[in-house]
PDB file of C-alpha atoms in Angstrom:
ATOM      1  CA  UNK A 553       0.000   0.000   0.000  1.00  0.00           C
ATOM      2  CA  UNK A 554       1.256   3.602  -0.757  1.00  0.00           C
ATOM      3  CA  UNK A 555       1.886   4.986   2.839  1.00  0.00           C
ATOM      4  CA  UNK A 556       2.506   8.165   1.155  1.00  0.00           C
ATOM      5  CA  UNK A 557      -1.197   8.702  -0.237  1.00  0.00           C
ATOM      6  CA  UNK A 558      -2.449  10.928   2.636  1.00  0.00           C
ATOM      7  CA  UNK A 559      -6.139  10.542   1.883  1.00  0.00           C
ATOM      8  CA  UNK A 560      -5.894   6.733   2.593  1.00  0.00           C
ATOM      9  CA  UNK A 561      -4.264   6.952   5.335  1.00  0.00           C
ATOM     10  CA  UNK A 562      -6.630   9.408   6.283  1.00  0.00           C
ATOM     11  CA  UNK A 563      -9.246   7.233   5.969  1.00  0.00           C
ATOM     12  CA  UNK A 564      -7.589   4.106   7.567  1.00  0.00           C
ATOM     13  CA  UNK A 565      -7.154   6.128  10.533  1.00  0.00           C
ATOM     14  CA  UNK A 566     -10.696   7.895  10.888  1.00  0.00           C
ATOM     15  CA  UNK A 567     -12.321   4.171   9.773  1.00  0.00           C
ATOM     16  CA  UNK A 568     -10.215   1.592  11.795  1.00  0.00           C
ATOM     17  CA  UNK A 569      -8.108   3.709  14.700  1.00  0.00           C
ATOM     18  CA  UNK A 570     -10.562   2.370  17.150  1.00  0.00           C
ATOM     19  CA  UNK A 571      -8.714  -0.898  16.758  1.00  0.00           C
ATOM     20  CA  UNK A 572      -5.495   0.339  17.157  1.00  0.00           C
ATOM     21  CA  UNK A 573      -1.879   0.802  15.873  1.00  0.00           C
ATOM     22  CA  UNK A 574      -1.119  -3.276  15.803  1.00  0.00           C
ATOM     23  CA  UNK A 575      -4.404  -3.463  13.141  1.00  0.00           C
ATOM     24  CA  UNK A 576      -3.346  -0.542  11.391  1.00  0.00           C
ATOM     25  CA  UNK A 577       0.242  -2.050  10.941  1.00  0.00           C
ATOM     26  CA  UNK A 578      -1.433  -5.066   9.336  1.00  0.00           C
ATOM     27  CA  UNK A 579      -3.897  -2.778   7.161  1.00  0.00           C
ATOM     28  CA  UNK A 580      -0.691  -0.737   5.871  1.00  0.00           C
ATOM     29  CA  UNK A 581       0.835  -4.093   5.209  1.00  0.00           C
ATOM     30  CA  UNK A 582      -2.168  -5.792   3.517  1.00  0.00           C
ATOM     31  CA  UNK A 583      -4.750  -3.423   2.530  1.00  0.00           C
ATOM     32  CA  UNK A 584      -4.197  -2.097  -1.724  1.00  0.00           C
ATOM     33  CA  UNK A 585      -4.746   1.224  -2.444  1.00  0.00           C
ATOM     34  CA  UNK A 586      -6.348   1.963  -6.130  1.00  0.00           C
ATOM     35  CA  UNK A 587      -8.206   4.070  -8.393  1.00  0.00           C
ATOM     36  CA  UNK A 588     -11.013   3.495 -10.831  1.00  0.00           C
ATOM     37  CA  UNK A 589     -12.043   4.983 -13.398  1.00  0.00           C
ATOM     38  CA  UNK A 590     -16.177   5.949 -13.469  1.00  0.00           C
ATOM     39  CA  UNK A 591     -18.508   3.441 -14.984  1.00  0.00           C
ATOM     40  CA  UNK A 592     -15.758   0.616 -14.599  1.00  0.00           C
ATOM     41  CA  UNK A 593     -17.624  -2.604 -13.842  1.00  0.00           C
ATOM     42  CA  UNK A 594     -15.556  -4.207 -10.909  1.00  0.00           C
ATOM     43  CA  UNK A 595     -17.358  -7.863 -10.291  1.00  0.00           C
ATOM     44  CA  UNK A 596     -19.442  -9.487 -11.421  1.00  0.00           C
ATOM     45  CA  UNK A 597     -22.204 -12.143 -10.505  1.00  0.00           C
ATOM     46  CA  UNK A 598     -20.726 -15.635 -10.325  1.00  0.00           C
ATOM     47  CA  UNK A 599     -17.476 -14.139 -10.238  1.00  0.00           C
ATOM     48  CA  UNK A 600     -14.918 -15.081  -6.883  1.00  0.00           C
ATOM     49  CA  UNK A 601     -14.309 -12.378  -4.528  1.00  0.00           C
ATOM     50  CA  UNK A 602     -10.948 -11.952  -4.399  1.00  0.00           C
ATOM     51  CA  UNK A 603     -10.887  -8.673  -2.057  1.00  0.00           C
ATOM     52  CA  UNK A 604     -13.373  -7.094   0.834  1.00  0.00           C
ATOM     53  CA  UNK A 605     -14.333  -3.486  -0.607  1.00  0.00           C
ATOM     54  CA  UNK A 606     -13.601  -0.333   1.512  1.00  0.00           C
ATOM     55  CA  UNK A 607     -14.593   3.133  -0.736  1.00  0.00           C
ATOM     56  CA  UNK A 608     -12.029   5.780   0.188  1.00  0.00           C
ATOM     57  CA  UNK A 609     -14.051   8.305  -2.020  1.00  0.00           C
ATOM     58  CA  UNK A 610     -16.642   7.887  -5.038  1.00  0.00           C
ATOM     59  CA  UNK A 611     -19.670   6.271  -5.782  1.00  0.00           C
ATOM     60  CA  UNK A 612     -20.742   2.286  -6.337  1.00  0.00           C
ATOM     61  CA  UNK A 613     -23.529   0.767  -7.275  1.00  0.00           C
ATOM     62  CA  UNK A 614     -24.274  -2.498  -6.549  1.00  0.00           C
ATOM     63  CA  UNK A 615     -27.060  -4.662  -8.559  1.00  0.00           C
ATOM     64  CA  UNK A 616     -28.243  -7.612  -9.993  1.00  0.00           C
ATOM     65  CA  UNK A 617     -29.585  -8.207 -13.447  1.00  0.00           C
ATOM     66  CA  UNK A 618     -32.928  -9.972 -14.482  1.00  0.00           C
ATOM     67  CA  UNK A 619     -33.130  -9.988 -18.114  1.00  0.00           C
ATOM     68  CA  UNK A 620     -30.586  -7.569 -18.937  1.00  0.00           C
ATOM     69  CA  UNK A 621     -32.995  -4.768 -16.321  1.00  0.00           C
ATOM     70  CA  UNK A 622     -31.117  -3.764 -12.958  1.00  0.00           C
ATOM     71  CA  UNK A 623     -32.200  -4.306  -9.423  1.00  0.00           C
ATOM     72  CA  UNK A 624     -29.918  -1.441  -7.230  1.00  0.00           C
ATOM     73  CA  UNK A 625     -29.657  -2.697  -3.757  1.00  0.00           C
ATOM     74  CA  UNK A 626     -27.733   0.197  -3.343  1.00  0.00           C
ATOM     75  CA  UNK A 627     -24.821   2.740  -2.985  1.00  0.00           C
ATOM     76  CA  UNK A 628     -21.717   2.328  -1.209  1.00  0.00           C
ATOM     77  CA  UNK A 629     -20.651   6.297  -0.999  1.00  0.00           C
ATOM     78  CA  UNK A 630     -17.235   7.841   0.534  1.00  0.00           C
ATOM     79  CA  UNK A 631     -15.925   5.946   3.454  1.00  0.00           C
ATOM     80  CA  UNK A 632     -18.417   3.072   3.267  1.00  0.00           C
ATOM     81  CA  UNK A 633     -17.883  -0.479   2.983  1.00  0.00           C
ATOM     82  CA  UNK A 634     -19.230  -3.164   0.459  1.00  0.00           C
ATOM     83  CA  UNK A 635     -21.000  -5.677   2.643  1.00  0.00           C
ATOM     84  CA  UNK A 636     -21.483  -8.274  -0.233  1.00  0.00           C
ATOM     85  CA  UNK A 637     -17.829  -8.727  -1.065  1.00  0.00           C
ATOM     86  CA  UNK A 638     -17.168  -9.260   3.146  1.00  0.00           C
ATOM     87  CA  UNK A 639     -20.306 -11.766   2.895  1.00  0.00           C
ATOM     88  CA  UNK A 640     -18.717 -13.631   0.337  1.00  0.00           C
ATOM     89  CA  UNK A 641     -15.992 -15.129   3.408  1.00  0.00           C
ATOM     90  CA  UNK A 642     -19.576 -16.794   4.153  1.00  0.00           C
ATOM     91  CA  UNK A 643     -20.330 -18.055   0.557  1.00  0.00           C
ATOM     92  CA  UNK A 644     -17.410 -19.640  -0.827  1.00  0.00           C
ATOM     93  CA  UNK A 645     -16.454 -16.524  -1.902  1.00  0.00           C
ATOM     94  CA  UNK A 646     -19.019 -16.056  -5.063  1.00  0.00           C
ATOM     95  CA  UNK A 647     -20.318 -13.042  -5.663  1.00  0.00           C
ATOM     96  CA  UNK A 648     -23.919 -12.505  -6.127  1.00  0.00           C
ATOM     97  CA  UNK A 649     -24.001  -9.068  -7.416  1.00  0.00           C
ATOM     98  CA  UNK A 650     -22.838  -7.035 -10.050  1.00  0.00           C
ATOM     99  CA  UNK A 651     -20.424  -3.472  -8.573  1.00  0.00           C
ATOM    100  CA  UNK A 652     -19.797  -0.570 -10.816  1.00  0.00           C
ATOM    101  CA  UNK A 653     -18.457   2.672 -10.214  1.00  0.00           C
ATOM    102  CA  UNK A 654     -20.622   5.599 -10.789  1.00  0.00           C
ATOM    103  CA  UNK A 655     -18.004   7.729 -10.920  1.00  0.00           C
ATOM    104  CA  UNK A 656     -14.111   8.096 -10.251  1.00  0.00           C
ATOM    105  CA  UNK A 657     -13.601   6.303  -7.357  1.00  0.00           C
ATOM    106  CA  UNK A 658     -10.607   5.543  -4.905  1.00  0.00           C
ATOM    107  CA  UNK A 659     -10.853   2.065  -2.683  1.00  0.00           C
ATOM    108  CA  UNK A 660      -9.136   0.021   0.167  1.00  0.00           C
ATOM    109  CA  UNK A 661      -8.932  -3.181  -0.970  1.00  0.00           C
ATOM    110  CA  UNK A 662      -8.398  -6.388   2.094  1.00  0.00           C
ATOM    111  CA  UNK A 663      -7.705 -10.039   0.415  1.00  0.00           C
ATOM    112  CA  UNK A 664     -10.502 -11.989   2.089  1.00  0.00           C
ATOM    113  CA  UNK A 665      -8.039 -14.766   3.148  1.00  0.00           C
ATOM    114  CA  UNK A 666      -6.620 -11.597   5.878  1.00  0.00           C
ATOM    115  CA  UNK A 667      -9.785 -10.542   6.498  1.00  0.00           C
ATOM    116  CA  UNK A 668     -11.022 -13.971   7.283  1.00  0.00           C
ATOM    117  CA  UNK A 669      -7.883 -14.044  10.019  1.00  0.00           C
ATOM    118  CA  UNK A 670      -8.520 -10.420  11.559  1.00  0.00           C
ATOM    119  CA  UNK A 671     -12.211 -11.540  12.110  1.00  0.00           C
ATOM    120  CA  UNK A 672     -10.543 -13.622  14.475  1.00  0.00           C
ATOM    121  CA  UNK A 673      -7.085 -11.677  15.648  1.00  0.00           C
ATOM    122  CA  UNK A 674      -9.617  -8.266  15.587  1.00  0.00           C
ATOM    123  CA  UNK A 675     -12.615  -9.145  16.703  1.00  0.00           C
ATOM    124  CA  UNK A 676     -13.475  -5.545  17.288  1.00  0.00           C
ATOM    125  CA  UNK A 677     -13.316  -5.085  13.135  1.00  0.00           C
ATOM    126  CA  UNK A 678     -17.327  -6.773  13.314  1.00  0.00           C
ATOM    127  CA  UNK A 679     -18.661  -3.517  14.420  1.00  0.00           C
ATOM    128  CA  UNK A 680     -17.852  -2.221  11.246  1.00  0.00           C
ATOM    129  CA  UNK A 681     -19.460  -4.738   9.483  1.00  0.00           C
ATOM    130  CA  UNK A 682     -22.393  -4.618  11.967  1.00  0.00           C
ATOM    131  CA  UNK A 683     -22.876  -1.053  11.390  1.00  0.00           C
ATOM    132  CA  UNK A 684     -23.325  -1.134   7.952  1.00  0.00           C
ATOM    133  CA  UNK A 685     -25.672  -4.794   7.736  1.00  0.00           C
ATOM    134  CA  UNK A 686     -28.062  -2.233   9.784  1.00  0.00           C
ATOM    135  CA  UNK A 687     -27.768   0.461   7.460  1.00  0.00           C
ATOM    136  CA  UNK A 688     -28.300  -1.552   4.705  1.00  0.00           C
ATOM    137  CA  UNK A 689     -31.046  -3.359   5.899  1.00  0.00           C
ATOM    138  CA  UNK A 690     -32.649  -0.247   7.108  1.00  0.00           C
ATOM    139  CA  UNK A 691     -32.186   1.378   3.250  1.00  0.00           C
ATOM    140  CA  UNK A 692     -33.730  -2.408   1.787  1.00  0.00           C
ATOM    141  CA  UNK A 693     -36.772  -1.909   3.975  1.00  0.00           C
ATOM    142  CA  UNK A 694     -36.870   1.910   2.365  1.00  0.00           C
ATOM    143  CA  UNK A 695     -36.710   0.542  -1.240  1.00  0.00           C
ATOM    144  CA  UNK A 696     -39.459  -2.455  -0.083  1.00  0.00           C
ATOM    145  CA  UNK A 697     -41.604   0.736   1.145  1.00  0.00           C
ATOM    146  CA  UNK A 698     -41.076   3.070  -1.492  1.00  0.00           C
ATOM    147  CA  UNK A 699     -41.526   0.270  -4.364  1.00  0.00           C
ATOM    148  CA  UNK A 700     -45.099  -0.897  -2.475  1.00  0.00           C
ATOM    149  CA  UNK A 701     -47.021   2.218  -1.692  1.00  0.00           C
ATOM    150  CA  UNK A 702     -45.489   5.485  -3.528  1.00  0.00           C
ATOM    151  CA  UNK A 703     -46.376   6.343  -7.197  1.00  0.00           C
ATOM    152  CA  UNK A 704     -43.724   6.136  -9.917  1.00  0.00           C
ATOM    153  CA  UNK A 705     -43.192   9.546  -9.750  1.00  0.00           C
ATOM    154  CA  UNK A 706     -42.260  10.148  -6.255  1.00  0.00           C
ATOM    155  CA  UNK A 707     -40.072   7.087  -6.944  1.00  0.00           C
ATOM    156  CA  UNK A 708     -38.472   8.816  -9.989  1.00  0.00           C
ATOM    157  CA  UNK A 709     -37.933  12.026  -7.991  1.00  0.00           C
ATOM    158  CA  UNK A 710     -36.431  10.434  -5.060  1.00  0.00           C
ATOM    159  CA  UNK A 711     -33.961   8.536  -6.935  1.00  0.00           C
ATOM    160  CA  UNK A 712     -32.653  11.934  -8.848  1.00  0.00           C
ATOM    161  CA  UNK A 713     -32.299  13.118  -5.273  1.00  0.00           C
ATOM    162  CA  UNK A 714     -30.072  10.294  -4.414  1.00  0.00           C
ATOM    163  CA  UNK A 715     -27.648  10.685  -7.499  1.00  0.00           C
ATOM    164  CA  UNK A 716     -27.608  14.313  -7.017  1.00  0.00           C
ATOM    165  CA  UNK A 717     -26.323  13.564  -2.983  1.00  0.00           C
ATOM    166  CA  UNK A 718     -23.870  11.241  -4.706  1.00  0.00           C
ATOM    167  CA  UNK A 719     -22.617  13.597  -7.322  1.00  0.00           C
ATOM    168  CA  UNK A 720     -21.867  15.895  -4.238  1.00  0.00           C
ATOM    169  CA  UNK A 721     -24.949  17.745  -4.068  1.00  0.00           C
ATOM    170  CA  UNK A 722     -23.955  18.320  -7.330  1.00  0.00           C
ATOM    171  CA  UNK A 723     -26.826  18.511 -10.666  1.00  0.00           C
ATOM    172  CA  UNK A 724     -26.458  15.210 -12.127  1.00  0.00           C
ATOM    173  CA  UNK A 725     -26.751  13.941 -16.020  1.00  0.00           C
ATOM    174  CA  UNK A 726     -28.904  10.724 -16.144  1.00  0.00           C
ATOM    175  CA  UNK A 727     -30.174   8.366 -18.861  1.00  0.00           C
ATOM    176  CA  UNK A 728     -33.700   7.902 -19.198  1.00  0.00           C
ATOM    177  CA  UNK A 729     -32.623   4.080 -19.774  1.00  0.00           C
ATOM    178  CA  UNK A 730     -30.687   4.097 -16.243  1.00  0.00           C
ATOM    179  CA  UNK A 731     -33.557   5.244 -14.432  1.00  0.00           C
ATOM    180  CA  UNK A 732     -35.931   2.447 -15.793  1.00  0.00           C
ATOM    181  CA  UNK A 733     -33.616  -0.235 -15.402  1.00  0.00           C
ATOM    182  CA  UNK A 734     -32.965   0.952 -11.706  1.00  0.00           C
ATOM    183  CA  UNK A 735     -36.918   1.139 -11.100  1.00  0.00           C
ATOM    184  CA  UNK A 736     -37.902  -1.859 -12.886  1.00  0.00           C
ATOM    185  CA  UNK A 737     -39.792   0.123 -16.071  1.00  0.00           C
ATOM    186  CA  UNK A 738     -39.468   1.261 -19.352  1.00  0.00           C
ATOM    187  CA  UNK A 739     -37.794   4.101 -20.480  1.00  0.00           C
ATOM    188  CA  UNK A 740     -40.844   5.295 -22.007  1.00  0.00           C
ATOM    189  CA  UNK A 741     -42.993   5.372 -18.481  1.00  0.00           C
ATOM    190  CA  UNK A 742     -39.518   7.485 -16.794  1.00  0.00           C
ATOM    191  CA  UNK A 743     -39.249   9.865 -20.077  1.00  0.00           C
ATOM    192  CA  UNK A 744     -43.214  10.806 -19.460  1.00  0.00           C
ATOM    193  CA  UNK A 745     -42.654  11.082 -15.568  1.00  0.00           C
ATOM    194  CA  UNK A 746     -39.796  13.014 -16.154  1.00  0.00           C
ATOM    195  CA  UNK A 747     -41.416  15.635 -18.238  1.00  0.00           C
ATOM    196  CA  UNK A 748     -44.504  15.781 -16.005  1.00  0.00           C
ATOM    197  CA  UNK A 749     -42.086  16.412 -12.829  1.00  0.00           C
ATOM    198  CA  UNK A 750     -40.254  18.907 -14.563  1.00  0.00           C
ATOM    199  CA  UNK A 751     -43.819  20.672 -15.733  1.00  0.00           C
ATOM    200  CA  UNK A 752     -44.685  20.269 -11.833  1.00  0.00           C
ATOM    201  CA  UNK A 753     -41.599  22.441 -11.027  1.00  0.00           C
ATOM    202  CA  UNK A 754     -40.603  19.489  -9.087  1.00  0.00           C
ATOM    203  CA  UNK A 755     -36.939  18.867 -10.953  1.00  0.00           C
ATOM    204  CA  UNK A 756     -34.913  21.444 -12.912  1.00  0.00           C
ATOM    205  CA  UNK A 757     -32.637  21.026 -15.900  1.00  0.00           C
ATOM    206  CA  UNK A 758     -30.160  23.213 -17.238  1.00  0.00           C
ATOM    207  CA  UNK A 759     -28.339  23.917 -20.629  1.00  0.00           C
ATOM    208  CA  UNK A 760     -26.538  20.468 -20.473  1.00  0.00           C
ATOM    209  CA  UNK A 761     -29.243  18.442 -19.451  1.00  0.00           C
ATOM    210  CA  UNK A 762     -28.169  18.142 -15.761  1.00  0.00           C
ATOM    211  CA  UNK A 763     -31.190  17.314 -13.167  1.00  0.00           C
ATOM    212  CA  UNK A 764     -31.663  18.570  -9.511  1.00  0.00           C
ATOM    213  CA  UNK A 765     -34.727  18.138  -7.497  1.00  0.00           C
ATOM    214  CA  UNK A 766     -36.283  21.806  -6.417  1.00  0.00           C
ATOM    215  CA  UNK A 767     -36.006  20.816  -2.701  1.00  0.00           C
ATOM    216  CA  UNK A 768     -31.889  20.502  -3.339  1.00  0.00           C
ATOM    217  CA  UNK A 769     -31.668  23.987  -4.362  1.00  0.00           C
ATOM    218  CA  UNK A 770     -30.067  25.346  -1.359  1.00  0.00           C
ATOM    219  CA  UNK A 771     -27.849  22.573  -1.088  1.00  0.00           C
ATOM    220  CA  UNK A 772     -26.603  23.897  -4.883  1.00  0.00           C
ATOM    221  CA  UNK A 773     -26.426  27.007  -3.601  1.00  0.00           C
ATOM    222  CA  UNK A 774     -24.260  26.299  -0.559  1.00  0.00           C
ATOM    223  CA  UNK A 775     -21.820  24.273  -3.173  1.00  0.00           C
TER     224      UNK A 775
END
């Protein structure tokens, strides 16, 4: 690892202090810094999982595909972890998802054979891993909600909100395509619901065909 890249060892100290200087000896020794590039797929399903996932900074989304149409479980944003690459020590290390980066992105990575030995030399590392199953669980039960008993607009709107928190709180240029395969319709439904939104004064698009909700405005602003 490059002990020399002060942003990860930023991170390694602000994510894993709490366990102390003989862990972070071992992460220095072990842990991979790298970059890569947005829109990069980095597993696939049915691939082996070769490395447990920390995200120094970016974006990643992590799916599965049902007749070439996404499911998004979700987002792993800056200084978050990818819980299905750490399940994999539980699965014979197959991976049951598809990762991409959304945009450039700069990640920790742990070979699973020494993380499957600090679960046992660091106990204290499960919290991490605890922290985020009840995050993630909490954001499935979110999607479960929002997919049940909201229309397809509010669904459509909420999901530009999430991208544009991703981007930074930044306006954000999407595919009509992306948002259908991430909601599970066609990109004929979104491109209506889009233009009914925007007619609603509920999303705003400028010059370049970047979208931000209304409600994000002062976030913009504050940029």
């Amino acid at each position: 690892m490059d002990q020399k890249n002060t942003i990860a060892d930023g991170f390694i100290r602000r994510k894993f202090g709490f366990l102390g200087e003989d862990f972070l000896k071992e992460l220095k020794t072990h842990g991979i810094y790298d970059k890569i590039e947005a829109r990069q797929e980095i597993i696939r399903e049915g691939d082996r999982v070769k490395y447990v996932l920390f995200l120094i900074k970016g974006a990643i989304k992590v799916y599965s595909l049902n007749d070439g149409r996404e499911l998004v479980y979700y987002y792993i944003s800056d200084e978050e972890n990818c819980l299905m690459t750490f399940s994999s020590i539980f699965n014979n290390n197959i991976s049951k998802v598809y990762a991409t980066t959304e945009e450039d992105s700069e990640v920790l990575l742990v070979p699973l054979a020494v993380m499957s030995k600090w679960l046992v030399a660091f106990p204290a590392i499960n919290a991490i891993f605890f922290h985020e199953y009840e995050r993630r669980f909490s954001a499935v039960m979110d999607m479960i909600n929002e997919a049940m008993f909201h229309h397809l607009d509010t669904r459509v709107l909420n999901y530009i909100k999430r991208k544009v928190i991703l981007a930074g709180n930044q306006p954000v240029k999407i595919k009509h395509r992306e948002i259908a395969g991430s909601l599970g319709t066609s990109r004929e439904v979104v491109s209506r619901v889009l233009k009914k939104i925007e007619n609603e004064g509920k999303i705003f698009k400028d010059e370049e065909g970047k979208i931000w909700a209304a409600d994000q405005m002062p976030l913009l602003l504050n940029k």
